[in-house]
Amino acid sequence: WEVLRRFFYEGSLPFARLRTHRGAVGHVMSAEELENEAAAAADAAPSTEINSGGSGKFKLYTKTGDLGSSCLFNMERRDKDDDVFEALGDVDELGVCIGIARTFAEEHAEPDGEMLARLLEIQSRLLDVGSAVATPLQSSSTAEWKARRVEFAEEHITRLEGWIDEYDESLPPLTTFILPSGGKTAVHLHQARTVCRRAERRVVPLVRDGDCDQAVGRYLNRLSDFLYAAARYAAQREGREELPYKKAA
């Protein structure tokens, strides 16, 4: 996870750096070397062969982001408070929140581990969301092969909808608003839901400007609904009470 996080936020693992630079074992490319190589290969698809140079290790820090800018998947450098990085940060946080909820869910998992598998699947899809966000489609720096690589399939949205319907059918109908409650798994799923809404709000302007696939925005919208249904389902499965909203007297 840290390796992928650094890829998105510090540009430390673009494809040009997944092999040893110029055959020097253990060599870490400087910012200038990285930019020169990226410029030379901007429109070339990466090789499928990855060479670690024999050491199998690389540094997690590069210092290239020390001055407040970072590199996207298309090798474009932007300030770290750019809208793209704001969206990436919220997507990253969402993945962590789901990981926390999943850890609590392990204590009360179904025999087939269905919810655990679904949450794990979602965490992987959020990395795909991050890839799409990190590749602005309107940027002149985005090569065609990179845009194709980060396309987000509609089937991921359809799968979420099926899961939502399945959980909803097993739950009692709502008669009032409920408060975040129902045990540790449920409340952490509710927390993930609120972070998901924030991530969606960050992605909306990117979609509106044509920099991000519309399917990504729809996925985040549907995901918050799934997390709500999953929180209620977890409370029911664990035999925990959902606390209702009560209007002030």
Coordinates of C-alpha atoms in Angstrom, one line a residue, residues 41-213:
A41 CA 9.2 8.1 -23.1
A42 CA 6.1 10.1 -22.6
D43 CA 4.2 8.5 -25.4
A44 CA 5.6 5.0 -25.1
A45 CA 3.7 2.2 -23.3
P46 CA 5.7 0.5 -20.6
S47 CA 7.4 -2.8 -20.9
T48 CA 5.6 -5.6 -19.1
E49 CA 9.0 -6.8 -17.8
I50 CA 10.1 -5.3 -14.4
N51 CA 13.7 -5.4 -13.4
S52 CA 14.6 -4.7 -9.9
G53 CA 18.3 -4.5 -10.7
G54 CA 19.1 -7.5 -8.5
S55 CA 18.5 -5.7 -5.2
G56 CA 14.7 -5.9 -5.2
K57 CA 14.6 -2.7 -3.1
F58 CA 14.1 1.0 -3.7
K59 CA 13.8 4.0 -1.5
L60 CA 10.3 5.0 -0.4
Y61 CA 11.4 8.7 -0.2
T62 CA 12.7 10.7 -3.2
K63 CA 12.8 14.2 -1.8
T64 CA 11.3 15.4 -5.2
G65 CA 8.2 16.6 -3.4
D66 CA 10.0 18.7 -0.7
L67 CA 9.1 21.9 -2.4
G68 CA 5.4 21.3 -2.5
S69 CA 4.8 19.7 -5.9
S70 CA 4.3 16.1 -7.0
C71 CA 4.0 14.0 -10.1
L72 CA 0.9 12.4 -11.5
F73 CA 0.7 9.2 -13.5
N74 CA 1.1 11.1 -16.7
M75 CA 4.4 12.5 -15.4
E76 CA 2.9 16.0 -15.1
R77 CA 4.0 17.9 -11.9
R78 CA 1.5 19.9 -10.0
D79 CA 1.3 21.6 -6.6
K80 CA 0.2 19.3 -3.8
D81 CA -2.9 21.5 -3.1
D82 CA -4.1 21.0 -6.7
D83 CA -7.7 19.6 -7.0
V84 CA -6.3 16.3 -8.3
F85 CA -4.3 15.7 -5.2
E86 CA -7.1 16.8 -2.9
A87 CA -9.3 14.1 -4.6
L88 CA -6.5 11.5 -4.3
G89 CA -6.1 12.3 -0.6
D90 CA -9.7 11.7 0.1
V91 CA -9.8 8.5 -2.0
D92 CA -6.7 7.3 -0.1
E93 CA -8.4 8.1 3.3
L94 CA -11.5 6.2 2.2
G95 CA -9.5 3.1 1.5
V96 CA -8.0 3.3 5.0
C97 CA -11.4 3.8 6.6
I98 CA -12.8 0.7 4.8
G99 CA -9.7 -1.3 5.9
I100 CA -10.4 -0.3 9.5
A101 CA -14.1 -1.3 9.2
R102 CA -13.0 -4.6 7.6
T103 CA -10.7 -5.3 10.5
F104 CA -13.6 -5.0 12.9
A105 CA -15.8 -7.1 10.6
E106 CA -13.4 -10.0 10.8
E107 CA -14.5 -10.6 14.4
H108 CA -18.1 -11.3 13.2
A109 CA -17.6 -12.5 9.7
E110 CA -20.1 -14.8 7.9
P111 CA -19.0 -18.4 7.4
D112 CA -18.2 -17.6 3.8
G113 CA -16.6 -14.2 4.6
E114 CA -18.8 -12.5 2.0
M115 CA -18.7 -9.0 3.5
L116 CA -14.9 -9.2 4.0
A117 CA -14.4 -10.2 0.4
R118 CA -16.6 -7.3 -0.8
L119 CA -14.8 -4.8 1.3
L120 CA -11.5 -6.1 0.0
E121 CA -12.7 -5.9 -3.5
I122 CA -13.7 -2.3 -3.0
Q123 CA -10.3 -1.4 -1.6
S124 CA -8.7 -2.6 -4.8
R125 CA -11.2 -0.7 -6.9
L126 CA -10.4 2.5 -5.0
L127 CA -6.8 2.1 -6.2
D128 CA -8.2 2.0 -9.7
V129 CA -10.2 5.1 -8.9
G130 CA -7.0 6.8 -7.7
S131 CA -5.3 5.8 -11.0
A132 CA -8.1 7.4 -13.0
V133 CA -8.0 10.6 -10.9
A134 CA -4.2 10.8 -11.2
T135 CA -4.5 10.8 -15.0
P136 CA -6.2 14.0 -16.1
L137 CA -7.8 13.2 -19.5
Q138 CA -7.7 16.8 -20.8
S139 CA -4.0 17.2 -20.0
S140 CA -1.6 17.4 -22.9
S141 CA 0.8 15.2 -20.8
T142 CA -1.6 12.3 -20.8
A143 CA -0.6 9.8 -23.5
E144 CA -3.4 7.8 -25.2
W145 CA -2.2 4.5 -23.7
K146 CA -2.3 5.9 -20.2
A147 CA -5.9 7.1 -20.7
R148 CA -6.9 3.6 -21.8
R149 CA -5.1 2.0 -18.9
V150 CA -7.1 3.9 -16.3
E151 CA -10.6 3.4 -17.9
F152 CA -13.1 2.5 -15.2
A153 CA -15.6 -0.2 -16.1
E154 CA -19.3 0.2 -15.6
E155 CA -19.5 -3.3 -14.3
H156 CA -18.0 -2.2 -11.0
I157 CA -21.0 0.1 -10.5
T158 CA -23.5 -2.6 -11.4
R159 CA -21.8 -5.0 -8.9
L160 CA -22.3 -2.5 -6.1
E161 CA -25.9 -2.0 -7.0
G162 CA -26.5 -5.8 -6.8
W163 CA -24.9 -5.9 -3.3
I164 CA -26.9 -2.9 -2.1
D165 CA -30.2 -4.6 -3.3
E166 CA -29.2 -7.8 -1.5
Y167 CA -28.5 -6.2 1.8
D168 CA -31.5 -3.9 1.6
E169 CA -33.9 -6.9 1.1
S170 CA -32.6 -8.5 4.3
L171 CA -33.1 -5.3 6.4
P172 CA -36.2 -3.9 8.1
P173 CA -37.6 -0.8 6.4
L174 CA -36.5 2.5 7.8
T175 CA -39.2 4.5 9.6
T176 CA -36.9 7.4 10.8
F177 CA -33.3 8.6 10.5
I178 CA -30.8 6.4 12.3
L179 CA -27.7 7.7 14.1
P180 CA -24.2 6.2 13.4
S181 CA -24.5 3.2 15.8
G182 CA -24.8 -0.6 15.8
G183 CA -21.4 -1.7 16.9
K184 CA -17.8 -1.1 15.8
T185 CA -18.1 -2.5 12.3
A186 CA -21.3 -0.5 11.6
V187 CA -20.0 2.8 12.9
H188 CA -16.7 2.5 11.0
L189 CA -18.7 1.7 7.8
H190 CA -20.7 4.9 8.5
Q191 CA -17.5 6.8 8.9
A192 CA -16.3 5.4 5.6
R193 CA -19.6 6.5 4.0
T194 CA -19.0 10.1 5.0
V195 CA -15.4 10.1 3.7
C196 CA -16.8 8.6 0.5
R197 CA -19.2 11.5 0.1
R198 CA -16.3 13.9 0.6
A199 CA -14.2 12.0 -2.0
E200 CA -17.1 12.2 -4.4
R201 CA -17.4 16.0 -3.9
R202 CA -13.7 16.3 -4.8
V203 CA -14.1 14.2 -7.9
V204 CA -17.2 16.0 -9.2
P205 CA -15.3 19.1 -10.6
L206 CA -12.7 16.8 -12.2
V207 CA -15.5 14.9 -14.0
R208 CA -17.2 18.1 -14.9
D209 CA -14.0 19.4 -16.5
G210 CA -13.5 16.2 -18.5
D211 CA -10.4 15.2 -16.6
C212 CA -11.9 12.1 -15.0
D213 CA -14.2 9.4 -16.3

